[in-house]
Coordinates of C-alpha atoms (C1' of nucleotides) in Angstrom, one line a residue:
Chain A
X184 CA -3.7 -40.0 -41.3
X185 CA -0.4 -39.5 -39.3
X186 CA 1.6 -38.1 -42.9
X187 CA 0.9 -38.2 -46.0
X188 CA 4.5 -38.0 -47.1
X189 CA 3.8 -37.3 -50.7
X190 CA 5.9 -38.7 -52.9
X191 CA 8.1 -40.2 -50.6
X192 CA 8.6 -43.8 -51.1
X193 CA 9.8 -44.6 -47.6
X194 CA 12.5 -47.6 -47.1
X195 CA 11.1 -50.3 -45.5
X196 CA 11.5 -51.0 -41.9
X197 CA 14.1 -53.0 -40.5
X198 CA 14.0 -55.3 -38.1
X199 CA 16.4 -57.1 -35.7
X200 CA 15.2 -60.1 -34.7
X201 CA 17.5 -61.7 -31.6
X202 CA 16.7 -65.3 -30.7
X203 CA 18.1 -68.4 -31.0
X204 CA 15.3 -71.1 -31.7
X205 CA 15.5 -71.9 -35.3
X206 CA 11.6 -72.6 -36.0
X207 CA 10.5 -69.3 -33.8
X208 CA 12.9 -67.1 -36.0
X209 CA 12.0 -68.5 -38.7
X210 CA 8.0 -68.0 -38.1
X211 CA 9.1 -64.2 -37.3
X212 CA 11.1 -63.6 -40.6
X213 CA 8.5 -65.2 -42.8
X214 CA 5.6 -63.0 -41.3
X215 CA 7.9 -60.5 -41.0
X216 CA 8.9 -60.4 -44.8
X217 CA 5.5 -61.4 -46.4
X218 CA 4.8 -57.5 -44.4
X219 CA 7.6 -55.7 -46.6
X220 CA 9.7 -55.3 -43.2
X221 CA 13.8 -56.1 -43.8
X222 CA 14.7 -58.3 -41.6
X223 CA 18.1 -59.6 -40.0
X224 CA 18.8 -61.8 -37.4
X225 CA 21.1 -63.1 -34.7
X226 CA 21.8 -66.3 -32.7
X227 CA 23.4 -64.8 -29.8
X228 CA 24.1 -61.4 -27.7
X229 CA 27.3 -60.8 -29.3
X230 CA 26.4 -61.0 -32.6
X231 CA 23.3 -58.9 -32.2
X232 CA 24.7 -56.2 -30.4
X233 CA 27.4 -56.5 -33.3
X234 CA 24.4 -56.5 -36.3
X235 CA 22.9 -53.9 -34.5
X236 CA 25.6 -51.1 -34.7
X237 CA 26.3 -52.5 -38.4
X238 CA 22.5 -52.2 -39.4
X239 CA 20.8 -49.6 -37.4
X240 CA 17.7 -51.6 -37.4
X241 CA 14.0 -49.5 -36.4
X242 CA 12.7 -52.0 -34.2
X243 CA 14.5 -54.9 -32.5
X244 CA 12.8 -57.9 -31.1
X245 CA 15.0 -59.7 -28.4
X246 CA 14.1 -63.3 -26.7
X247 CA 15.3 -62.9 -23.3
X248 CA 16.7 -67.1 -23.4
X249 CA 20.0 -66.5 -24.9
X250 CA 22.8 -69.3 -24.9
X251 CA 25.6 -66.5 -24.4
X252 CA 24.7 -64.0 -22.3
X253 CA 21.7 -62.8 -20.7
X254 CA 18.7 -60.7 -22.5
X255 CA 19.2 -57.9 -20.1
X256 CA 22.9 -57.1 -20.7
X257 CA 22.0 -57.3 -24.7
X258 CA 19.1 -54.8 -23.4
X259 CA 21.9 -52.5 -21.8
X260 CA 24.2 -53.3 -24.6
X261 CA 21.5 -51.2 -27.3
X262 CA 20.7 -48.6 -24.5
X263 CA 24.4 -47.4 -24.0
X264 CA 24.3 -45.9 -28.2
X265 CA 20.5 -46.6 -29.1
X266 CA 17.1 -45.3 -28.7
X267 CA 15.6 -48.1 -31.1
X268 CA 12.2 -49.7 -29.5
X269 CA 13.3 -52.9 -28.0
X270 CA 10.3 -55.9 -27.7
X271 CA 11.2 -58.7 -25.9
X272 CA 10.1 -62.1 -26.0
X273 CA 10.5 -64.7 -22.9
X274 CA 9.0 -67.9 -21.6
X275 CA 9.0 -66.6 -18.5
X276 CA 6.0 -65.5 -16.8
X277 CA 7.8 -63.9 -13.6
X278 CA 7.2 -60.6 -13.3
X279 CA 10.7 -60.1 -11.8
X280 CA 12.2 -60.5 -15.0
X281 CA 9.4 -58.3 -16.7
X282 CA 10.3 -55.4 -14.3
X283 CA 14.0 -55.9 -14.8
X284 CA 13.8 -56.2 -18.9
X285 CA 11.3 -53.2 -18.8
X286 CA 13.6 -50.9 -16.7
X287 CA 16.3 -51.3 -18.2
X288 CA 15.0 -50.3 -21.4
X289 CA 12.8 -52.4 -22.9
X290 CA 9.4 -51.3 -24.9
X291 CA 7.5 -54.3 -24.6
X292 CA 7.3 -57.2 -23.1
X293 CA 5.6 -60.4 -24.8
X294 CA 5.4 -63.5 -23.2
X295 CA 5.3 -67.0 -24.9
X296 CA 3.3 -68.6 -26.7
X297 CA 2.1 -65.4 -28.2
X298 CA -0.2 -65.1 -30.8
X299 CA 1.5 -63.4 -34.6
X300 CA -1.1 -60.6 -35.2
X301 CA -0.5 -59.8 -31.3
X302 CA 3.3 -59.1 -31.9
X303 CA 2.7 -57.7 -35.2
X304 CA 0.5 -55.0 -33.9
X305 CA 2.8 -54.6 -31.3
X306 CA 5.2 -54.2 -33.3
X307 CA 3.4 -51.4 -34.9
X308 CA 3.1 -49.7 -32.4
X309 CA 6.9 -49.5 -31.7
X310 CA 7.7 -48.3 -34.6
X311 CA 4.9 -45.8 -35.1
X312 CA 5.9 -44.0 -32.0
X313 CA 9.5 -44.0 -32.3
X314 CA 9.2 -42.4 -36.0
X315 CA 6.9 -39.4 -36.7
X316 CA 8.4 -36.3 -35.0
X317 CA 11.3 -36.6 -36.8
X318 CA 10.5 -36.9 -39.9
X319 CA 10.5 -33.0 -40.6
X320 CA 14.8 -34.1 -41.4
X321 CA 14.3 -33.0 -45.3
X322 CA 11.5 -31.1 -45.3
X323 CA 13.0 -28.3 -47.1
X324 CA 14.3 -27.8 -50.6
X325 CA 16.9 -25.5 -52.2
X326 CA 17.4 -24.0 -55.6
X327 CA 20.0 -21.8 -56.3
X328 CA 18.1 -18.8 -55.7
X329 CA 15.9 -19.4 -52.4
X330 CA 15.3 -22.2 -50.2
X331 CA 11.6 -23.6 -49.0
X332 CA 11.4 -25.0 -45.3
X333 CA 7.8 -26.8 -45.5
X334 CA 8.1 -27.9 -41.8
X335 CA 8.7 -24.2 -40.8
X336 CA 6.3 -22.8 -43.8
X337 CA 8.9 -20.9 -44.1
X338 CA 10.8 -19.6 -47.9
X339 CA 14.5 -18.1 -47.8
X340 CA 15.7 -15.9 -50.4
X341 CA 19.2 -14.7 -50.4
X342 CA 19.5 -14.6 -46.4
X343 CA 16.3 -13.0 -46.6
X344 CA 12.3 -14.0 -45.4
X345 CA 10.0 -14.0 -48.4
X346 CA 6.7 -13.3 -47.1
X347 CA 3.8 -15.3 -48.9
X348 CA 0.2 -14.9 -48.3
X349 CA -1.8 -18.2 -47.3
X350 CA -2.9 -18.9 -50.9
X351 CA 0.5 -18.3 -52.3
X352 CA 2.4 -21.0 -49.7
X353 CA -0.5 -23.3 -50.6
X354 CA 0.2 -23.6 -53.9
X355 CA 3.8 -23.7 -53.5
X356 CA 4.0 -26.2 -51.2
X357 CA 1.8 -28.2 -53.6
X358 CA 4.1 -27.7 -55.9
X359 CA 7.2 -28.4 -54.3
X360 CA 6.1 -31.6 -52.8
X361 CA 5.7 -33.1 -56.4
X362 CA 8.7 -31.8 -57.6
X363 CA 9.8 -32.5 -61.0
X364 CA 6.4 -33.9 -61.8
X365 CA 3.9 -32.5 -63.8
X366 CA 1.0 -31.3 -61.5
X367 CA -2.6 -30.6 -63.6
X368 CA -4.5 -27.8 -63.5
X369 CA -7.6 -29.1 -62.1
X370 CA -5.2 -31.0 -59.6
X371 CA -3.5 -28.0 -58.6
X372 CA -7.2 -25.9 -58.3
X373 CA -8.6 -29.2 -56.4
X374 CA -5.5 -28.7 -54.1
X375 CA -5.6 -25.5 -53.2
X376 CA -8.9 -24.0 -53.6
X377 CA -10.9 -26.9 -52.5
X378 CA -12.7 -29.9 -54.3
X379 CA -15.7 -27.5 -56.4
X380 CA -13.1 -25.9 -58.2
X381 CA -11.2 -27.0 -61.4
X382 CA -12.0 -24.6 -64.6
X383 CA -11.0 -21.6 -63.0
X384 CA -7.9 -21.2 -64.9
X385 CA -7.4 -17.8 -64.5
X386 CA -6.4 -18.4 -60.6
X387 CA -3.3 -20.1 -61.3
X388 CA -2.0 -17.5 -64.2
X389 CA -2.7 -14.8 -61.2
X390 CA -0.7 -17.1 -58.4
X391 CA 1.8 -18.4 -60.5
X392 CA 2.4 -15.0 -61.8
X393 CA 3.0 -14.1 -58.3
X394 CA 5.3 -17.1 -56.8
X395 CA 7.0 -16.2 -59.5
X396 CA 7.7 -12.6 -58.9
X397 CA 8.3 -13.1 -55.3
X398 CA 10.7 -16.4 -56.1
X399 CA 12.4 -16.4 -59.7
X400 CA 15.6 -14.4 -60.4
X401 CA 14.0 -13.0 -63.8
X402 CA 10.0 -14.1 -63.5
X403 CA 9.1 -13.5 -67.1
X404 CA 11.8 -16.1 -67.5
X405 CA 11.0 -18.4 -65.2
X406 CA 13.2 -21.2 -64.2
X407 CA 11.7 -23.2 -61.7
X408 CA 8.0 -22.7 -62.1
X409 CA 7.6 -24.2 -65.6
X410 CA 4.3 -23.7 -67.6
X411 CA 3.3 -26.7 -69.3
X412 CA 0.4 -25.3 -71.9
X413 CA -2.7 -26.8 -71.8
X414 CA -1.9 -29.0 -68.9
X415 CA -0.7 -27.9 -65.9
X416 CA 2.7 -26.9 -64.1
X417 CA 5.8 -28.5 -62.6
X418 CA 8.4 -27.3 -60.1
X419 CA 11.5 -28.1 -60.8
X420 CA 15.3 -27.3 -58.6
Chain B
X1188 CA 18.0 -44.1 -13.0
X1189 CA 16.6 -42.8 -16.0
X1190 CA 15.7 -40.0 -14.1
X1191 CA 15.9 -36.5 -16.1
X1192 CA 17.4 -33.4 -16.1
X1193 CA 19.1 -33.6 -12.7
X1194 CA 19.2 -30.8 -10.5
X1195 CA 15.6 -29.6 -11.9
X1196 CA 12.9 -30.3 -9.6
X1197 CA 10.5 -31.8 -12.6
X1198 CA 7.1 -31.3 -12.3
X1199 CA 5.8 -35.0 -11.0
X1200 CA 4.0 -36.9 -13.4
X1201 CA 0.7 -37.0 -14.4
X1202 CA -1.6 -39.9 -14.7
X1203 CA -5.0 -40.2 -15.9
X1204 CA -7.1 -43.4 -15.1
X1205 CA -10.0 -44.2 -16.9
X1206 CA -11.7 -47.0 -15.6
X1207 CA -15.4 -48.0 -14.1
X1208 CA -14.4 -50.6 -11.2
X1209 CA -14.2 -48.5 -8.1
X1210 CA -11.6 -51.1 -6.4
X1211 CA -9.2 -51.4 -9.8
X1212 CA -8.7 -47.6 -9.2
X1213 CA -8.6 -47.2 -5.9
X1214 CA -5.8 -49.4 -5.8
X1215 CA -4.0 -48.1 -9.0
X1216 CA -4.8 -44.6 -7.0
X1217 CA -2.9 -45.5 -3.8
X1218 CA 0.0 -47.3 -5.7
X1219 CA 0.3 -44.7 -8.0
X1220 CA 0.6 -42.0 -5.3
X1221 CA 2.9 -44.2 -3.1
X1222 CA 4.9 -43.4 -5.6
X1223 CA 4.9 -39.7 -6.1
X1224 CA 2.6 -39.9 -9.2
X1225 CA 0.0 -37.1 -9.8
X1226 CA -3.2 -39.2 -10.4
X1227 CA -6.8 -38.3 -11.8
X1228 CA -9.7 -40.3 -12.1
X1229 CA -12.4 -40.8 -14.8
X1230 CA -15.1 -43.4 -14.9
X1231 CA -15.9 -43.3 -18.4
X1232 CA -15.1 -42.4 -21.8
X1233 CA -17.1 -38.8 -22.1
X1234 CA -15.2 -37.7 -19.1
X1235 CA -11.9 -38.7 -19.7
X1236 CA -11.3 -36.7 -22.9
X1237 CA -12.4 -34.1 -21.3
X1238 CA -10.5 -34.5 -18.0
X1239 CA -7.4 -35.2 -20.4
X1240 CA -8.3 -32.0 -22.2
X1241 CA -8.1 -30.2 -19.2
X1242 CA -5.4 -32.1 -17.0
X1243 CA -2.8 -32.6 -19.8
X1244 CA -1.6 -36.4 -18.5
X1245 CA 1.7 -37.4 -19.5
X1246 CA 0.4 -40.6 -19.4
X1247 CA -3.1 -42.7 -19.7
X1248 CA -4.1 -45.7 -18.4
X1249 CA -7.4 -46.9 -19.8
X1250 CA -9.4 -49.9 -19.1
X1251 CA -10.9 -51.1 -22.4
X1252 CA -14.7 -52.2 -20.8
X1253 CA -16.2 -48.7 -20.0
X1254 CA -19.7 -48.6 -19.9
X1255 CA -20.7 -45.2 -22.0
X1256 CA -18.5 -45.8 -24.8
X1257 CA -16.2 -48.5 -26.8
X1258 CA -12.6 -47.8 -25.4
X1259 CA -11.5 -47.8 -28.9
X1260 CA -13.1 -44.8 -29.6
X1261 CA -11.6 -43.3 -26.2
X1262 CA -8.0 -43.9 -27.8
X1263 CA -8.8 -42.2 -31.4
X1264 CA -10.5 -39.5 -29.7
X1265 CA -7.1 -39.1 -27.6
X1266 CA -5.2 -39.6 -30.7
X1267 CA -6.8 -37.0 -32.5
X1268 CA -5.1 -34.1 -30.9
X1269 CA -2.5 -35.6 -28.2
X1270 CA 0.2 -38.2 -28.6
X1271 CA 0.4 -39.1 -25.0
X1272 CA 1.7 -42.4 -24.4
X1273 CA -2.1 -45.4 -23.7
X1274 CA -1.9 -48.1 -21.9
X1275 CA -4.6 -50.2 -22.1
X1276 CA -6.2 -52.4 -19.5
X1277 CA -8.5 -55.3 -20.4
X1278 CA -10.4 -58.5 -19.1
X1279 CA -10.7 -59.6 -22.6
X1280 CA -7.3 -61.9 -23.8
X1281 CA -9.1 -62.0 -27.4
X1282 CA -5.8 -61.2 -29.9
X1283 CA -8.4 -59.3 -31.9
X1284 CA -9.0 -56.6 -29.6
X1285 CA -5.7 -56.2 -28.9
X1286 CA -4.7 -55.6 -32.2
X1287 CA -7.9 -52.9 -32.9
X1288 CA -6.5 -51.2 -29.7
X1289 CA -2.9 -50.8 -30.4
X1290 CA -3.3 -50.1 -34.0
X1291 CA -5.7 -47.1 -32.9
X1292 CA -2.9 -45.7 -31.4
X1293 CA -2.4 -47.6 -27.9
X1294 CA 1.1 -47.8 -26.8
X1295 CA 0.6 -51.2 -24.9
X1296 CA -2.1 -53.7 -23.6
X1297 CA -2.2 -55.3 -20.4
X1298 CA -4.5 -58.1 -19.8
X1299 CA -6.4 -58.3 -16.2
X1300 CA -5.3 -59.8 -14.2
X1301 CA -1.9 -58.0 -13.8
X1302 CA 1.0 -57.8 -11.7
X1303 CA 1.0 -54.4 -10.0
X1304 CA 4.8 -54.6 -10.3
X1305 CA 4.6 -54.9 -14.3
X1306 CA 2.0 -52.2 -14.6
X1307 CA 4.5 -49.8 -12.9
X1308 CA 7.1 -51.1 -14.5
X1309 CA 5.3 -50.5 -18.5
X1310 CA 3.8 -47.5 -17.2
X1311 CA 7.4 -46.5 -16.6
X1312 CA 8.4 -47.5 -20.0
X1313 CA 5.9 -45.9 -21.7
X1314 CA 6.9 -42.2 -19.7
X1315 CA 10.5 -43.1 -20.4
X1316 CA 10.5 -43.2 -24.0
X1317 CA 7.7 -40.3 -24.7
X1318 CA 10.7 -37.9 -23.0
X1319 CA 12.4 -36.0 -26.0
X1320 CA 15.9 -36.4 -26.3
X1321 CA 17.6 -32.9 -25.5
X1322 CA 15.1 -31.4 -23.6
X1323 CA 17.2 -30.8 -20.3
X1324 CA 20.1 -28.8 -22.4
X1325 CA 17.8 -26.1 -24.3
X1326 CA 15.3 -25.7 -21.7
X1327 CA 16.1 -22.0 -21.8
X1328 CA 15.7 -19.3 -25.0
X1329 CA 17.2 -16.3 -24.9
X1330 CA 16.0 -12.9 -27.7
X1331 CA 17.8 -9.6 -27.1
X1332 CA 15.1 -8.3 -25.2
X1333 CA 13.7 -11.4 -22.8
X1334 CA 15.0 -14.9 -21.2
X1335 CA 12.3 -18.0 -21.5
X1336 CA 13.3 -20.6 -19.0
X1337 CA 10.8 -23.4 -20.2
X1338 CA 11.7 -25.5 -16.7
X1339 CA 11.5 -22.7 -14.2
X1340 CA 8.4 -21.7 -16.0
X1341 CA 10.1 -18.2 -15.9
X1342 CA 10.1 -14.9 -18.1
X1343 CA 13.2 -12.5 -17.5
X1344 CA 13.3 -9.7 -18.9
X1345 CA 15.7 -6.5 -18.0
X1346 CA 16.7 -8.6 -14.6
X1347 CA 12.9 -8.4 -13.5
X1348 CA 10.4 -11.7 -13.9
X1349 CA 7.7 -10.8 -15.8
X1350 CA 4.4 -11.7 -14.9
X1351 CA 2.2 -13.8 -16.8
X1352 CA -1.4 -15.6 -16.8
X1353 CA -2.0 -19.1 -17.3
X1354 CA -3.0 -19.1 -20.5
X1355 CA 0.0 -16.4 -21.9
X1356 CA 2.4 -18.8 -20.3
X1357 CA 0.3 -21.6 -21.8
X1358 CA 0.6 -19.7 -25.1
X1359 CA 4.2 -18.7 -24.8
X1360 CA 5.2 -22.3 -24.2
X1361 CA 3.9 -23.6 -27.6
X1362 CA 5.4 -21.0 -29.6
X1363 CA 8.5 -21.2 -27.8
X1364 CA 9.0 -24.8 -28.3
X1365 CA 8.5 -24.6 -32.5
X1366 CA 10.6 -21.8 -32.4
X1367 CA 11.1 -20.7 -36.2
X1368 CA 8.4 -22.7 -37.1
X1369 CA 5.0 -21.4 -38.0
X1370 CA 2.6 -22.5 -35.5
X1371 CA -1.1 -23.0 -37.2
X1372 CA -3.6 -21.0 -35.6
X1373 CA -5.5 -24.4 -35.2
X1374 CA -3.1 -26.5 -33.7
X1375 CA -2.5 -23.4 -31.5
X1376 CA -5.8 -23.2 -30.2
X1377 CA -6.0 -26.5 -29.6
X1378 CA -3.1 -27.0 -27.8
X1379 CA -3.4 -23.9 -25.8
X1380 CA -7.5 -24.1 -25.0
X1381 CA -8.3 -27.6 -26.1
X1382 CA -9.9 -29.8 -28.6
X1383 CA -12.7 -28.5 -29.1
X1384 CA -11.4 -25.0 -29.9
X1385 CA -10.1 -24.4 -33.3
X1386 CA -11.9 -21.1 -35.2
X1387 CA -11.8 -19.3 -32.0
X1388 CA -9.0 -16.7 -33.9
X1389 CA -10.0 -13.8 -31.4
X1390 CA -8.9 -15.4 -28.7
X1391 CA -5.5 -15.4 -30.1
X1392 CA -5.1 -12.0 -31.6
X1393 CA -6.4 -11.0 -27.8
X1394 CA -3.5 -12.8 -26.1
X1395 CA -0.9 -12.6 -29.1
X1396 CA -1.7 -8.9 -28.2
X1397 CA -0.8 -9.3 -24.6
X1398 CA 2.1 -11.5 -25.1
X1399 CA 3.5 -8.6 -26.9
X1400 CA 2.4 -6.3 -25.1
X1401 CA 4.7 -7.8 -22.0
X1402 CA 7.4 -8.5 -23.9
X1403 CA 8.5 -7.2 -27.3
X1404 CA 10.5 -3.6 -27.3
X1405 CA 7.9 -2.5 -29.0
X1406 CA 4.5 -4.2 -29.3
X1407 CA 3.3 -2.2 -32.5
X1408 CA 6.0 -3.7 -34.3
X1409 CA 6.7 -6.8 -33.0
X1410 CA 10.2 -8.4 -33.6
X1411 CA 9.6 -11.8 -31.8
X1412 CA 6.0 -12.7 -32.1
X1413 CA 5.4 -12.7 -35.8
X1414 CA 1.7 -12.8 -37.9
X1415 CA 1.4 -14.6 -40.9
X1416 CA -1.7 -13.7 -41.7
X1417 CA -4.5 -16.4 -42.3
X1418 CA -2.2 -18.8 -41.3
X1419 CA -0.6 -18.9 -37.9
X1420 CA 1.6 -17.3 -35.8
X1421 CA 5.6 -17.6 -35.0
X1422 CA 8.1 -17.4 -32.5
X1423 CA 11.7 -16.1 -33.6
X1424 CA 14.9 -15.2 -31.5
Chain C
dG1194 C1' -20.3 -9.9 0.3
dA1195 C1' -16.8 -7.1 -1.9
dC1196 C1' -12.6 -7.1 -4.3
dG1197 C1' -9.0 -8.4 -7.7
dT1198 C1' -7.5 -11.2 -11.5
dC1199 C1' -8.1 -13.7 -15.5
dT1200 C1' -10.9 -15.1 -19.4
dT1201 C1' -14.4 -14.3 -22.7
dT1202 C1' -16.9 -11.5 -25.8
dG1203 C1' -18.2 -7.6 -28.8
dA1204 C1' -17.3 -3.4 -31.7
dC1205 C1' -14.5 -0.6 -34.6
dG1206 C1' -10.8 1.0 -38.0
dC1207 C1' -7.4 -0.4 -41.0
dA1208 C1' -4.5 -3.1 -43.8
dA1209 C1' -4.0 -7.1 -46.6
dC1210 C1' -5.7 -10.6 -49.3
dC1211 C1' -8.6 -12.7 -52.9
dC1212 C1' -11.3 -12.3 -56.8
dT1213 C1' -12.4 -10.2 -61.1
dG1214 C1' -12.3 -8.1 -65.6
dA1215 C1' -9.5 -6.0 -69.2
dC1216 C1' -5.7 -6.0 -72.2
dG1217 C1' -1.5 -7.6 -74.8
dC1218 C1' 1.1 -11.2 -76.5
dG1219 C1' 2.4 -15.5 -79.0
dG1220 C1' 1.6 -19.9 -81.3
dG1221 C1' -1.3 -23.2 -83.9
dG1222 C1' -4.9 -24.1 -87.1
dA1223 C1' -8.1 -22.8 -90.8
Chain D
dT1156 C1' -2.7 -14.0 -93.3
dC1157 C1' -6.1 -13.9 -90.1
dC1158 C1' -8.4 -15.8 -86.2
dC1159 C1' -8.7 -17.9 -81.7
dC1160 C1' -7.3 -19.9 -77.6
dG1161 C1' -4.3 -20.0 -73.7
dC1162 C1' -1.1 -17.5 -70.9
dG1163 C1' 1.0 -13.4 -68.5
dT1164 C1' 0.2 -8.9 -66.5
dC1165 C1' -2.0 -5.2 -64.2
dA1166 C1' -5.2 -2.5 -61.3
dG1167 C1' -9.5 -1.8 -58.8
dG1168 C1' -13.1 -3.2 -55.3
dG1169 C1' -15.4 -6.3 -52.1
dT1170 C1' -14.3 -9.0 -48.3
dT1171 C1' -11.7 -11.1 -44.9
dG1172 C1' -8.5 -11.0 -41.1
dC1173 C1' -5.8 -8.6 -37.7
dG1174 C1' -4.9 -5.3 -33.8
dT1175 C1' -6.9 -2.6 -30.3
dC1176 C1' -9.9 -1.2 -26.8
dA1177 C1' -13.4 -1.8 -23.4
dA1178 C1' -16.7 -4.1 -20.8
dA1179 C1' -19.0 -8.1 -19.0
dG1180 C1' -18.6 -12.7 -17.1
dA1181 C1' -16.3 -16.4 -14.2
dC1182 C1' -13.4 -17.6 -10.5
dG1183 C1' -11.0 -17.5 -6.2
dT1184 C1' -9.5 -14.7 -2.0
dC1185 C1' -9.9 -12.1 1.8

DNA sequence: GACGTCTTTGACGCAACCCTGACGCGGGGA
DNA sequence: TCCCCGCGTCAGGGTTGCGTCAAAGACGTC
């Protein structure tokens, strides 16, 4: 519900995970894995802070009991260059220490034992939060001749706005965001003009006609917005 | 230490707290206060979206056992339309519920009882990382013809301040801050009048109207405050 | 209780958009 | 060769959406 992202295989999450009991990590990176998350690890402060610029993880979980230095400093360390969602893990029940991890820039704070589906949600919710807004980076596409923003619903031609009317961008941006790929007819009508339609041919020669006109360098030639016969059309750069 | 944009006397933030037991929020209340927090009160779910409708909290505390409605269904109802950072309060240690709750959208879970000190202190973590990045160098757009100062909540134009109602500023705001971005009629009303708003459309040709009307050169043919018709509206320098 | 400001609501003219039907063209099959 | 189906093109008409104005309602202040 939060993005569709068509066609956009994401990478998988990576996780840092910053602890130095053998049998905990080793719980983590199994659950971890078995979730499609990439996962690295460290053994001490130093090497995690080193992993951490190497790797640019999404999500780091820290236990606070290191043997080289304590969790805060590594804390501080990924706060000086890093936004990334920090969760820490401690056996300490103080809530000194909970304050102090927190403040210095800690997301979350998870004391042990702690149950797996607990962290995992938690985990979640890190990385939901820390990703979405962004994710508007290569929204747009460019072909030779003009250039479509979908963030900004927006199409550039030669310096210039192109103005397209709500049905028109519809069916562009349908277009564009399976590009290369054939899209059906009855797709594309589904798409754009809602689920009831799909026969109504005639409604894509008269928009296609047009996102042509207003996009192509030569649109009885078209170079971008192919027609396959029979079965549909496909945007290509 | 965190604090941000120094030198600009940020608007204090807001709270909301949603919760049924009369002591619970009366001491939240006076803590929360103590320390310069601006603090409302719901006691159950009906009333808190629409107190956060209204109130706009930059943050939401929410106690999980209300007695009109599943807290659950508090959280999606937030996450319908807002992003602002949940914490969630609850008796209940069950791993189960906090997993529903944080994977609705929650940004942590607290379990009662807590440590006043650690509430604060995730409270604080939660505000901390919900503040965008650049926001204190940009806080200003300039156009030819007019100055928006986003912080002082200010409108220059020719030297003078312009005056403007709540809800022009309210609608300046979100146009201003997706500058070059088309601005869906939807998500305008929504963000400007609520929720529940959404086909309202006169509304906003009545106050696009005034908004140009105050500011463009020439409000017939508006240079800044752009129509795309059955779609939105857009702000450009 | 009267005033001023802001918000909401309704009515109207006008421009733009969407749908529709007609025509021409080209390729594949009978 | 002729026919037919699918596609591209064009222009007209119904409908929707936008801008504008004005007046009524809600709210707070003096």
């Amino acid at each position: 519900m939060v993005s569709p992202a068509a066609g956009s295989p994401r990478t998988p999450t990576r996780v840092l995970v910053i602890d130095d009991e053998p049998q905990l990590v080793r719980a983590l990176v199994i659950n971890l894995k078995a979730r499609a998350y990439d996962v690295d690890t460290a053994h001490d402060g130093a090497t995690a802070l080193r992993v951490a610029a190497d790797r640019r993880p999404d999500v780091v979980v820290l236990d606070l009991g290191l043997p080289d230095m304590d969790g805060v400093q590594v804390i501080k360390g990924l706060r000086g260059w890093s936004r990334v969602p920090i969760l820490v893990l401690s056996a300490r029940h103080s809530s000194d220490e909970k304050v102090q991890a927190l403040d210095a820039g800690a997301d979350d704070y998870v004391t042990k034992p702690f149950g797996m589906d607990e962290l995992l949600a938690r985990l979640r919710a890190a990385v939901r939060r820390a990703e979405p807004v962004g994710d508007e980076a290569d929204m747009t596409v460019e072909t030779e001749e003009f250039t479509v923003d979908l963030a900004a619903k927006k199409v550039d031609r030669g310096g210039r706005d192109v103005r397209l009317t709500p049905t028109e961008w519809h069916l562009l941006e349908v277009l564009v965001r399976n590009a290369d790929k054939l899209v059906g007819q009855r797709q594309l009508l589904q798409e754009v003009w809602g689920p009831s339609y799909g026969t109504e041919t005639n409604y894509l020669r008269v928009y296609m006609a047009q996102l042509r006109r207003k996009l192509e360098a030569d649109p009885s030639h078209p170079r971008h917005f192919i027609t396959e016969p029979g079965m549909g059309y496909r945007f290509e750069k």
